[in-house]
Coordinates of C-alpha atoms in Angstrom, one line a residue:
Chain A
M167 CA 84.8 -39.6 45.5
Y168 CA 84.7 -36.8 48.2
L169 CA 87.1 -34.1 48.7
Y170 CA 87.5 -31.7 51.8
L171 CA 87.5 -27.9 50.7
P172 CA 90.2 -26.2 53.3
V173 CA 88.4 -22.9 53.1
A174 CA 84.7 -24.0 52.7
L175 CA 85.9 -26.4 55.7
T176 CA 83.2 -29.0 54.4
S177 CA 83.6 -32.1 52.2
I178 CA 82.1 -32.3 48.8
N179 CA 81.2 -35.4 46.5
I180 CA 83.5 -33.9 43.4
L181 CA 80.9 -34.8 40.6
V182 CA 78.8 -32.0 42.1
P183 CA 81.3 -29.3 41.6
V184 CA 82.3 -30.3 38.2
G185 CA 79.2 -31.1 36.7
L186 CA 78.0 -27.6 38.1
G187 CA 80.9 -26.1 36.2
L188 CA 80.5 -27.9 33.1
A189 CA 76.7 -26.7 32.8
V190 CA 77.6 -23.2 34.0
G191 CA 80.2 -23.1 31.6
L192 CA 78.2 -24.4 28.6
L193 CA 76.1 -21.1 29.3
S194 CA 79.1 -18.9 29.9
G195 CA 80.5 -20.0 26.2
L196 CA 76.8 -19.5 25.0
F197 CA 75.6 -16.6 25.8
G198 CA 78.7 -14.9 27.3
V199 CA 78.0 -14.5 30.8
G200 CA 79.4 -15.6 33.8
G201 CA 76.6 -17.9 35.2
G202 CA 77.4 -16.5 39.0
F203 CA 73.9 -15.6 39.4
L204 CA 73.1 -19.5 39.1
M205 CA 76.4 -21.1 40.4
T206 CA 76.5 -19.0 43.8
P207 CA 72.9 -20.2 44.9
L208 CA 73.7 -23.8 43.5
L209 CA 77.1 -24.1 45.4
I210 CA 75.0 -22.8 48.9
M211 CA 72.3 -25.1 48.1
F212 CA 74.9 -27.9 48.6
G213 CA 76.3 -26.6 51.9
I214 CA 79.2 -24.1 50.8
P215 CA 79.2 -21.3 52.8
S216 CA 77.5 -17.9 51.2
T217 CA 80.8 -16.2 51.3
V218 CA 83.0 -19.1 49.9
A219 CA 80.5 -19.5 47.2
A220 CA 80.5 -16.3 45.5
A221 CA 84.2 -15.5 46.0
T222 CA 85.2 -18.9 44.5
D223 CA 82.9 -18.6 41.8
S224 CA 84.5 -15.5 40.9
N225 CA 87.5 -17.7 40.8
Q226 CA 86.5 -20.3 38.4
I227 CA 84.8 -17.5 36.2
V228 CA 88.1 -16.5 35.5
A229 CA 89.0 -19.6 34.3
A230 CA 85.9 -20.2 32.1
S231 CA 85.9 -16.8 31.0
T232 CA 89.4 -17.3 29.7
S233 CA 88.3 -20.4 28.0
G234 CA 85.3 -18.6 26.5
T235 CA 87.2 -15.7 25.7
Y236 CA 89.9 -17.7 23.7
A237 CA 87.0 -19.5 21.6
H238 CA 85.3 -16.7 20.3
W239 CA 88.7 -14.4 19.9
K240 CA 89.9 -17.3 17.3
V241 CA 86.6 -17.0 15.4
G242 CA 87.1 -12.8 15.8
N243 CA 84.2 -12.1 17.8
V244 CA 85.9 -10.3 20.6
D245 CA 85.9 -6.5 20.2
F246 CA 88.7 -5.9 22.6
K247 CA 88.9 -2.0 22.4
M248 CA 85.2 -1.5 23.7
G249 CA 85.8 -4.9 25.8
L250 CA 89.0 -2.5 27.7
Y251 CA 86.8 0.4 28.1
L252 CA 84.4 -1.5 29.8
L253 CA 86.7 -3.1 32.1
A254 CA 88.3 0.3 32.5
G255 CA 84.8 1.0 34.0
G256 CA 84.5 -2.6 35.3
S257 CA 87.8 -2.0 37.8
L258 CA 86.4 1.0 39.1
G259 CA 83.1 -0.4 39.7
G260 CA 84.5 -3.4 41.5
V261 CA 86.5 -1.4 44.4
V262 CA 83.3 0.7 44.9
G263 CA 81.1 -2.1 44.9
V264 CA 83.3 -3.9 47.8
Q265 CA 83.4 -0.9 49.7
G266 CA 79.6 -0.7 48.7
I267 CA 78.8 -4.3 50.7
K268 CA 80.7 -2.7 53.6
L269 CA 78.3 0.3 53.8
L270 CA 75.2 -1.8 53.1
H271 CA 76.1 -4.2 55.7
A272 CA 76.5 -1.2 58.1
M273 CA 73.3 0.1 57.5
G274 CA 71.6 -3.0 58.1
N275 CA 69.5 -3.0 55.1
A276 CA 71.8 -5.1 52.7
D277 CA 69.6 -7.8 52.0
F278 CA 66.8 -6.0 50.9
V279 CA 68.1 -3.6 48.6
I280 CA 71.0 -6.4 47.2
K281 CA 67.4 -8.5 46.7
M282 CA 65.2 -5.8 45.5
T283 CA 67.9 -4.6 43.3
Y284 CA 68.7 -8.2 41.9
V285 CA 65.1 -9.1 41.3
L286 CA 64.2 -5.7 39.5
M287 CA 67.3 -5.8 37.0
L288 CA 66.7 -9.7 36.5
G289 CA 62.8 -9.3 35.9
I290 CA 63.3 -6.2 33.7
V291 CA 66.5 -7.6 31.5
G292 CA 64.7 -11.0 31.5
V293 CA 61.3 -9.8 30.0
Y294 CA 62.2 -6.9 28.0
M295 CA 64.7 -9.7 25.9
F296 CA 62.2 -12.0 25.9
I297 CA 59.7 -10.0 24.4
E298 CA 62.3 -8.7 22.2
S299 CA 63.9 -11.3 20.4
L300 CA 60.0 -13.1 20.5
Q301 CA 59.0 -10.1 17.8
S302 CA 62.3 -10.4 15.8
M303 CA 62.0 -14.2 15.7
K304 CA 58.3 -14.2 14.6
K305 CA 58.9 -11.4 11.8
N306 CA 61.1 -11.1 8.9
K307 CA 64.2 -10.9 10.9
N308 CA 66.7 -9.1 9.5
A309 CA 64.0 -6.3 8.3
V310 CA 62.8 -5.8 11.9
V311 CA 66.2 -5.7 13.7
E312 CA 67.5 -3.1 11.3
E313 CA 63.7 -1.1 12.0
A314 CA 64.5 -1.6 15.6
K315 CA 67.8 0.1 15.8
T316 CA 67.2 3.1 13.5
E317 CA 64.1 3.4 15.9
K318 CA 65.9 2.9 19.0
E319 CA 68.9 5.0 18.0
S320 CA 66.9 8.2 17.5
A321 CA 65.8 8.1 21.3
M322 CA 68.6 7.0 23.1
G323 CA 71.4 7.5 20.3
R324 CA 70.8 11.3 19.8
F325 CA 72.0 11.8 23.7
L326 CA 74.8 9.0 23.2
K327 CA 76.0 10.8 20.3
S328 CA 76.1 14.2 22.0
L329 CA 78.5 13.2 24.5
P330 CA 82.4 14.1 24.2
L331 CA 85.1 11.6 23.1
Q332 CA 83.5 9.8 20.4
A333 CA 85.2 6.7 19.0
R334 CA 85.3 4.2 16.6
F335 CA 84.9 0.5 17.7
E336 CA 85.4 -1.5 14.3
K337 CA 84.8 -4.9 15.4
S338 CA 81.4 -4.0 16.5
G339 CA 81.0 -1.8 13.4
I340 CA 79.9 1.2 16.2
T341 CA 80.6 4.6 17.5
H342 CA 80.4 5.8 20.8
S343 CA 81.5 8.0 23.4
V344 CA 83.9 6.2 25.1
F345 CA 82.4 7.7 28.2
V346 CA 79.5 5.2 27.4
P347 CA 81.2 1.6 28.1
I348 CA 83.2 3.1 31.2
V349 CA 80.1 4.0 32.9
L350 CA 78.2 1.0 32.0
G351 CA 81.2 -1.1 32.9
A352 CA 81.5 0.3 36.2
F353 CA 77.8 0.0 36.7
V354 CA 78.1 -4.0 36.2
G355 CA 81.7 -4.1 38.0
I356 CA 79.4 -2.7 41.6
L357 CA 76.7 -5.2 41.0
A358 CA 79.4 -7.8 40.2
A359 CA 81.2 -7.2 43.6
I360 CA 77.9 -6.9 45.5
M361 CA 76.0 -10.0 44.6
G362 CA 79.0 -12.2 43.4
V363 CA 78.0 -12.2 40.4
G364 CA 80.2 -11.9 36.8
G365 CA 77.6 -9.3 35.8
G366 CA 77.3 -10.8 32.4
F367 CA 73.2 -11.2 32.4
L368 CA 73.2 -7.5 32.6
M369 CA 76.6 -6.6 30.6
V370 CA 75.2 -8.6 27.7
P371 CA 71.5 -7.0 27.2
I372 CA 73.5 -3.4 28.0
M373 CA 75.7 -4.4 25.0
V374 CA 73.0 -5.3 22.8
Y375 CA 70.4 -2.7 23.3
M376 CA 72.4 0.3 24.6
L377 CA 75.3 -0.1 23.1
R378 CA 74.2 -1.6 19.8
M379 CA 76.7 -4.7 19.4
P380 CA 75.9 -7.6 17.3
M381 CA 75.1 -10.3 19.2
H382 CA 78.4 -12.9 18.7
V383 CA 80.5 -9.8 19.2
V384 CA 78.6 -9.2 22.4
V385 CA 79.1 -13.0 23.7
G386 CA 82.7 -12.9 22.9
T387 CA 83.7 -9.2 24.8
S388 CA 81.3 -9.6 27.6
L389 CA 83.5 -12.7 28.3
F390 CA 86.7 -10.9 27.8
Q391 CA 85.4 -7.8 30.0
I392 CA 84.2 -10.4 33.0
L393 CA 87.4 -12.5 32.8
F394 CA 89.4 -9.1 33.9
T395 CA 86.7 -8.0 36.5
C396 CA 86.6 -11.7 38.2
I397 CA 90.3 -11.7 38.0
E398 CA 90.0 -8.2 40.4
V399 CA 87.1 -9.4 42.3
T400 CA 88.9 -12.7 43.3
F401 CA 91.9 -11.1 44.7
L402 CA 90.2 -8.9 46.4
Q403 CA 88.4 -11.5 48.0
A404 CA 90.9 -13.5 48.3
Y405 CA 93.2 -10.9 50.1
T406 CA 90.2 -9.1 52.2
N407 CA 87.7 -11.6 53.1
H408 CA 90.1 -14.9 53.3
S409 CA 86.8 -16.4 51.1
V410 CA 88.5 -18.2 48.1
D411 CA 88.7 -22.0 48.0
F412 CA 91.1 -22.8 45.7
I413 CA 90.1 -26.5 45.8
L414 CA 86.8 -25.6 44.8
A415 CA 87.8 -23.2 41.9
V416 CA 89.9 -26.1 40.5
L417 CA 86.7 -28.4 40.9
L418 CA 84.3 -25.9 39.1
L419 CA 86.8 -24.8 36.7
L420 CA 88.0 -28.6 35.2
G421 CA 83.9 -28.4 34.3
S422 CA 83.6 -24.8 33.5
T423 CA 86.5 -24.5 31.3
V424 CA 85.6 -27.2 28.6
G425 CA 81.7 -26.2 28.9
A426 CA 82.8 -22.8 27.9
Q427 CA 84.5 -24.3 24.7
V428 CA 81.5 -26.5 24.0
G429 CA 79.3 -23.2 24.6
A430 CA 81.0 -21.0 22.3
V431 CA 81.0 -23.9 19.5
F432 CA 77.2 -24.7 20.1
G433 CA 77.0 -20.7 20.1
R434 CA 77.8 -20.0 16.7
K435 CA 75.4 -22.5 15.5
L436 CA 72.1 -20.7 16.8
K437 CA 70.9 -17.4 15.5
A438 CA 71.1 -14.3 17.7
E439 CA 67.6 -14.2 18.5
Q440 CA 67.5 -17.6 19.4
L441 CA 70.5 -17.1 22.1
K442 CA 68.6 -13.8 23.1
I443 CA 65.6 -15.8 23.8
L444 CA 67.3 -18.4 25.6
L445 CA 69.4 -16.3 27.8
A446 CA 66.2 -14.4 28.4
G447 CA 64.3 -17.7 29.5
I448 CA 67.2 -18.5 32.0
V449 CA 67.1 -15.2 33.3
L450 CA 63.3 -15.2 33.8
A451 CA 63.6 -18.8 35.4
V452 CA 66.4 -17.1 38.1
T453 CA 63.8 -14.1 38.6
V454 CA 60.9 -16.6 39.5
K455 CA 63.3 -18.8 41.6
I456 CA 64.0 -15.4 43.8
I457 CA 60.7 -14.7 44.1
F458 CA 59.5 -17.9 45.4
E459 CA 62.5 -17.3 48.2
L460 CA 61.4 -14.4 48.9
T461 CA 57.8 -15.1 49.4
L462 CA 57.8 -18.5 50.8
T463 CA 58.4 -19.5 54.6
P464 CA 62.4 -20.6 54.5
A465 CA 63.0 -24.0 56.3
L466 CA 65.6 -22.3 58.5
L467 CA 65.5 -18.9 59.9
L468 CA 69.0 -18.7 60.8
S469 CA 72.0 -18.6 58.3
Q470 CA 75.8 -18.2 58.4
A471 CA 76.6 -14.6 58.8
G472 CA 79.3 -13.0 56.4
G473 CA 82.9 -12.4 56.5
H474 CA 84.7 -14.2 59.6
Chain B
M67 CA 102.3 -34.5 148.2
H68 CA 99.8 -32.2 146.8
I69 CA 102.2 -31.4 144.1
H70 CA 102.9 -35.1 143.2
L71 CA 99.3 -35.5 143.3
H72 CA 98.9 -32.8 140.8
S73 CA 101.6 -33.6 138.8
F74 CA 100.2 -37.4 138.5
I75 CA 96.8 -35.9 137.8
I76 CA 98.1 -33.8 135.1
H77 CA 100.3 -36.8 134.0
Y78 CA 97.7 -38.9 134.0
S79 CA 95.2 -36.7 132.5
R80 CA 98.1 -36.5 129.7
F81 CA 98.4 -40.1 129.6
I82 CA 94.6 -40.2 129.3
G83 CA 94.6 -37.5 126.5
S84 CA 97.2 -38.9 124.4
T85 CA 95.3 -42.3 124.8
R86 CA 92.4 -40.4 123.6
I87 CA 93.9 -38.7 120.6
L88 CA 95.9 -41.9 119.5
G89 CA 92.2 -43.6 119.8
M90 CA 90.9 -41.2 117.7
L91 CA 93.3 -40.9 115.4
L92 CA 93.0 -44.6 115.3
L93 CA 89.4 -44.7 114.6
M94 CA 89.7 -41.7 112.0
L95 CA 92.5 -44.2 110.2
V96 CA 90.4 -47.0 110.4
F97 CA 87.5 -45.2 109.2
S98 CA 88.8 -43.8 106.3
L99 CA 90.5 -46.8 105.5
F100 CA 86.9 -48.2 105.5
Q101 CA 86.0 -45.2 103.5
L102 CA 88.8 -45.9 100.9
V103 CA 87.9 -49.1 100.4
A104 CA 84.2 -48.3 100.4
A105 CA 84.9 -45.2 98.4
K106 CA 87.5 -46.5 95.8
P107 CA 85.4 -48.4 93.4
A108 CA 83.1 -44.9 93.3
S109 CA 86.0 -42.8 92.4
A110 CA 87.6 -44.9 90.0
M111 CA 84.5 -46.8 89.0
L112 CA 83.9 -44.4 86.0
T113 CA 86.2 -44.3 82.7
A114 CA 86.1 -42.9 79.7
K115 CA 88.0 -43.5 76.4
A116 CA 87.5 -42.3 73.0
N117 CA 88.8 -44.2 70.0
H118 CA 90.1 -42.3 67.2
D119 CA 90.5 -39.5 69.4
H120 CA 93.0 -37.7 67.1
I121 CA 91.0 -37.0 63.4
T122 CA 93.0 -35.8 60.8
I123 CA 91.2 -33.7 57.9
D124 CA 93.2 -34.7 54.5
F125 CA 91.8 -34.3 51.2
F126 CA 89.9 -37.2 51.0
Y127 CA 88.5 -36.5 54.6
H128 CA 84.5 -37.1 54.7
G129 CA 83.9 -37.4 58.3
G130 CA 84.4 -40.6 60.4
T131 CA 83.4 -42.0 63.4
V132 CA 84.4 -41.8 66.9
S133 CA 83.7 -44.3 69.6
I134 CA 83.8 -43.6 73.1
R135 CA 83.7 -46.6 75.6
G136 CA 84.5 -47.4 79.6
E137 CA 83.5 -48.7 82.5
S138 CA 80.9 -47.7 85.1
D139 CA 79.4 -48.7 88.4
P140 CA 76.2 -51.3 87.5
N141 CA 72.4 -49.7 88.0
V142 CA 74.0 -46.2 86.9
D143 CA 72.4 -44.2 84.0
L144 CA 74.9 -42.7 81.4
V145 CA 74.9 -39.6 79.8
I146 CA 77.5 -38.8 77.4
K147 CA 78.3 -35.0 75.8
I148 CA 80.8 -34.3 73.2
T149 CA 81.4 -30.1 73.2
S150 CA 83.8 -27.7 71.2
P151 CA 84.7 -24.7 73.7
E152 CA 82.3 -22.4 74.3
G153 CA 82.2 -19.3 72.3
H154 CA 80.3 -16.5 70.6
Q155 CA 78.4 -17.0 67.2
V156 CA 76.8 -14.4 65.1
L157 CA 74.0 -15.7 62.5
K158 CA 72.2 -13.7 59.8
Q159 CA 68.3 -13.5 61.2
K160 CA 65.5 -14.0 58.5
G161 CA 62.4 -12.1 59.0
K162 CA 59.8 -11.0 57.0
V163 CA 59.7 -7.2 55.6
G164 CA 56.6 -5.5 54.5
G165 CA 54.5 -8.3 56.1
M166 CA 55.1 -10.5 52.8
L167 CA 58.8 -11.0 51.7
W168 CA 61.3 -13.3 53.4
M169 CA 64.7 -11.9 53.8
N170 CA 67.8 -11.0 56.5
V171 CA 66.6 -8.6 58.4
G172 CA 69.8 -8.4 61.1
Q173 CA 71.8 -10.4 63.1
L174 CA 71.7 -12.5 66.5
K175 CA 74.6 -12.8 68.5
F176 CA 74.8 -16.0 70.8
E177 CA 77.0 -15.8 73.7
N178 CA 78.3 -19.3 75.4
T179 CA 77.5 -21.5 72.8
P180 CA 79.8 -24.6 71.7
N181 CA 79.9 -25.0 68.2
F182 CA 79.5 -28.2 67.9
Y183 CA 77.4 -30.3 71.1
E184 CA 76.2 -33.7 71.1
V185 CA 74.0 -35.3 73.8
F186 CA 74.0 -39.4 74.1
S187 CA 72.0 -40.6 76.8
T188 CA 71.1 -44.4 78.0
K189 CA 67.4 -43.7 78.4
K190 CA 65.6 -39.9 77.4
I191 CA 67.4 -37.2 79.7
D192 CA 64.5 -35.8 81.4
A193 CA 63.5 -39.4 83.0
I194 CA 67.1 -39.6 84.6
L195 CA 68.3 -36.2 85.6
S196 CA 66.9 -33.3 87.3
R197 CA 66.4 -30.2 86.0
D198 CA 68.8 -28.7 88.0
E199 CA 71.3 -31.3 87.4
M200 CA 70.9 -30.9 83.6
E201 CA 71.5 -26.9 84.2
K202 CA 74.3 -27.6 86.5
Y203 CA 76.0 -29.6 84.0
T204 CA 75.0 -28.0 80.6
I205 CA 72.7 -31.6 79.9
G206 CA 70.4 -31.2 77.1
Y207 CA 68.9 -28.3 75.1
T208 CA 66.6 -27.0 77.7
A209 CA 69.8 -26.6 79.9
L210 CA 71.8 -25.1 76.7
Q211 CA 69.3 -22.8 76.3
K212 CA 69.3 -21.1 80.0
H213 CA 73.2 -21.2 79.5
V214 CA 73.5 -18.9 76.5
E215 CA 73.0 -15.4 75.9
V216 CA 71.0 -14.4 73.3
T217 CA 71.4 -10.6 71.8
P218 CA 69.3 -8.8 70.9
V219 CA 65.9 -10.3 71.9
A220 CA 63.3 -8.5 73.7
N221 CA 62.2 -11.4 76.5
E222 CA 62.4 -15.1 77.3
E223 CA 60.0 -16.0 75.1
E224 CA 61.6 -14.2 71.8
K225 CA 65.1 -16.4 73.6
A226 CA 63.1 -19.5 73.4
K227 CA 62.2 -18.8 69.5
W228 CA 65.3 -18.0 68.4
F229 CA 67.4 -20.4 70.5
S230 CA 64.9 -23.3 68.8
E231 CA 66.0 -21.9 65.5
F232 CA 69.6 -21.7 66.3
V233 CA 69.1 -25.7 67.0
R234 CA 67.3 -26.5 64.2
F235 CA 70.2 -24.7 62.2
K236 CA 73.1 -26.3 64.0
E237 CA 71.2 -29.7 63.9
N238 CA 71.3 -29.3 60.1
S239 CA 74.7 -28.2 59.7
K240 CA 75.0 -31.7 61.6
V241 CA 76.8 -30.1 64.8
Y242 CA 74.4 -30.5 67.1
A243 CA 72.6 -33.6 68.2
T244 CA 71.2 -35.4 71.2
S245 CA 69.7 -38.6 71.3
F246 CA 69.1 -41.7 73.8
G247 CA 69.4 -45.5 73.5
K248 CA 72.4 -45.8 71.7
I249 CA 74.8 -46.4 74.0
E250 CA 75.4 -50.2 74.6
T251 CA 75.8 -51.8 78.2
T252 CA 76.7 -54.8 79.3
M253 CA 77.6 -56.5 82.5
N254 CA 81.4 -57.7 82.4
K255 CA 82.7 -60.6 84.6
D256 CA 83.6 -58.5 87.6
G257 CA 80.0 -57.5 87.8
R258 CA 80.6 -53.8 86.7
Q259 CA 79.0 -52.1 83.4
D260 CA 80.8 -51.9 80.3
Y261 CA 79.5 -49.3 78.1
Y262 CA 80.4 -48.6 74.4
I263 CA 79.1 -45.9 72.1
L264 CA 80.1 -45.9 68.3
T265 CA 78.9 -42.0 66.6
D266 CA 79.4 -40.6 63.3
W267 CA 81.7 -38.0 63.4
P268 CA 80.4 -34.9 60.6
Y269 CA 82.8 -33.3 58.5
Q270 CA 81.5 -30.2 59.0
A271 CA 82.9 -30.2 62.5
Q272 CA 85.7 -27.9 62.3
P273 CA 89.4 -28.4 63.3
G274 CA 90.1 -28.2 67.0
D275 CA 90.0 -30.1 70.6
Y276 CA 86.5 -31.7 71.7
L277 CA 85.7 -32.9 74.9
V278 CA 83.8 -35.7 76.0
S279 CA 82.3 -35.9 79.3
V280 CA 80.5 -39.0 80.6
Y281 CA 78.2 -38.8 83.7
A282 CA 76.9 -41.5 85.9
V283 CA 73.6 -40.7 86.7
K284 CA 71.5 -42.2 89.2
N285 CA 68.6 -41.1 91.5
G286 CA 68.1 -37.9 89.3
K287 CA 71.6 -36.8 90.1
V288 CA 75.1 -37.1 88.5
V289 CA 77.2 -39.2 90.9
E290 CA 80.5 -39.3 88.8
Q291 CA 82.0 -37.9 86.0
A292 CA 84.9 -38.9 83.5
E293 CA 86.4 -37.0 80.9
A294 CA 88.2 -38.0 77.5
K295 CA 89.6 -35.7 74.5
V296 CA 88.9 -35.7 70.9
N297 CA 91.2 -33.6 68.6
V298 CA 90.4 -33.2 65.3
E299 CA 93.1 -31.3 63.0
Q300 CA 94.1 -30.2 59.4
V301 CA 96.9 -31.6 58.0
G302 CA 99.3 -32.1 55.1
M303 CA 98.0 -29.4 52.0
V304 CA 94.8 -28.9 53.4
K305 CA 96.5 -27.4 56.4
A306 CA 99.1 -25.6 54.1
L307 CA 96.4 -24.0 51.9
A308 CA 94.1 -23.0 54.9
T309 CA 97.0 -21.4 56.6
M310 CA 98.0 -19.7 53.1
A311 CA 94.8 -18.7 52.7
K312 CA 94.7 -16.4 56.1
N313 CA 98.4 -15.6 56.3
N314 CA 99.6 -15.4 52.9
A315 CA 96.3 -13.9 51.5
A316 CA 97.8 -12.0 48.8
F317 CA 100.0 -14.7 47.3
Y318 CA 97.0 -17.4 47.5
G319 CA 95.0 -14.9 45.5
I320 CA 97.5 -14.6 43.1
L321 CA 98.0 -18.0 43.0
S322 CA 93.8 -18.8 42.7
I323 CA 94.1 -16.6 39.8
G324 CA 97.2 -17.9 38.0
V325 CA 95.9 -21.7 38.1
A326 CA 92.6 -20.4 37.0
L327 CA 94.2 -18.4 33.5
G328 CA 96.4 -21.5 33.1
A329 CA 93.4 -23.9 32.9
G330 CA 91.4 -21.8 30.8
F331 CA 94.4 -21.2 28.2
G332 CA 95.1 -25.2 28.8
V333 CA 91.7 -25.9 27.8
S334 CA 92.0 -23.6 24.9
L335 CA 94.6 -25.1 23.8
V336 CA 93.7 -28.7 23.9
F337 CA 90.3 -28.0 22.1
R338 CA 92.2 -26.5 19.5
K339 CA 94.4 -29.2 18.8
G340 CA 91.6 -31.4 19.1
G341 CA 89.8 -29.5 16.5
G342 CA 87.0 -28.7 18.8
A343 CA 86.5 -24.8 17.9
H344 CA 86.0 -25.5 14.5

């Protein structure tokens, strides 16, 4: 059955967004990512204008991450305190990011900057996570994780500990300056707004490797943080660009809210290393896809311009 | 006598003059009548009527069909052009950066372009219309290319390249098309030609007014022209949502977020009750 989308001005088979929502929601519940880096290009592939795809995806992530956060919160896997600091940074980043997009477009090289940042970020994160979790899986897991922790903390940790306003995050069992999650949250918030992604694929490794949080708490906390960042991005997109398609969002969230619940249940059955290596695999697959897109001659040399 | 004669001559000449004028008027009348009789079929010959000329977009809209029918002189070829009003369109332009990476390198502005352009003809357009006529009535991509302004381009060659990319982009979105041989023609009992075409109306065509122009073509020239209109309009909730997204953006944003939050919590509660989370 087809439904007409009033803002995207196109018609879509409802099985497509519901199915996409289910698949991406599953990943969301499993790994604590919004899944925008997968969803936005898929929606564009199915004929949704790029600006509408990105904005509407933010809207559906609100639903998926509410569902996912709730599922993780019930089993005590959300560090609200850490989440709130990340959120404070994320909100700041969201505002900066929306302005940044305008500036980049005015400068005329927006696409180059966005694409290169995207490829580099995904590539670095994917490769690092993949190698790290592979090593952890090969050896005695507990011993290696502990060893790696102390080793890395000595290098990075000393700098982080020297920062003022140190706070204890009980749920994650860590101590950090409040500026650390705020700055990292802002960084992810900027990218979320610019690329139309929730930023989870960056937030998760940042929490695991830089904040040293336990993987299962990372997933729940990341979703909690993404939820609020996406509320802000959805509002700004709807208000300034009129690019949120309500009907498309509803179709997507029908699948993604269920998918997020299933993902959260399934994720608890997997070990931290297994989760990390799976996420790394997906991130690397997306990186390879983008590299192909950048190097192969595109079918069409013109595309819809953003905005109005 | 002289005066009389003079007066007679004047009267006579006046009489002669009036007779001449009368005669001429009569002649003109007969000629115009003849012309009217002869020309009537020509000026009222070509008719055009679009069925399903009011297309409404509701939630279940997935495009439709439009049929155009009418009557023409026998032995003429027909061209049917459906267009939206002209405007300007800005599109992102992909190019190679550093000789190897494909990405958006700028924007191209296409002026005097319709968002929707479809041309159907009984035979191949090049075979039935002269180039001048095609340009005069903007029939066919070659004529449209001449009509459209593309900026920024360095020369005609570059314009041709990007216009052809523009057509590919539009054809891919199903809003540009040209084809021949789809118009059915039959001779009716009055010895005239009935024509009919049933064409798919793409759901990608945006709401608005569309003009259907039908041209009767003979000896490479357009000999007659008729018009019809197609209106595409959003209705009901589709219209309400589209209007709200534009005119009540803040409320629309809050509503979208509210529904997403509600759905997220709703599904969570369903799963909890169903025991799915444990």
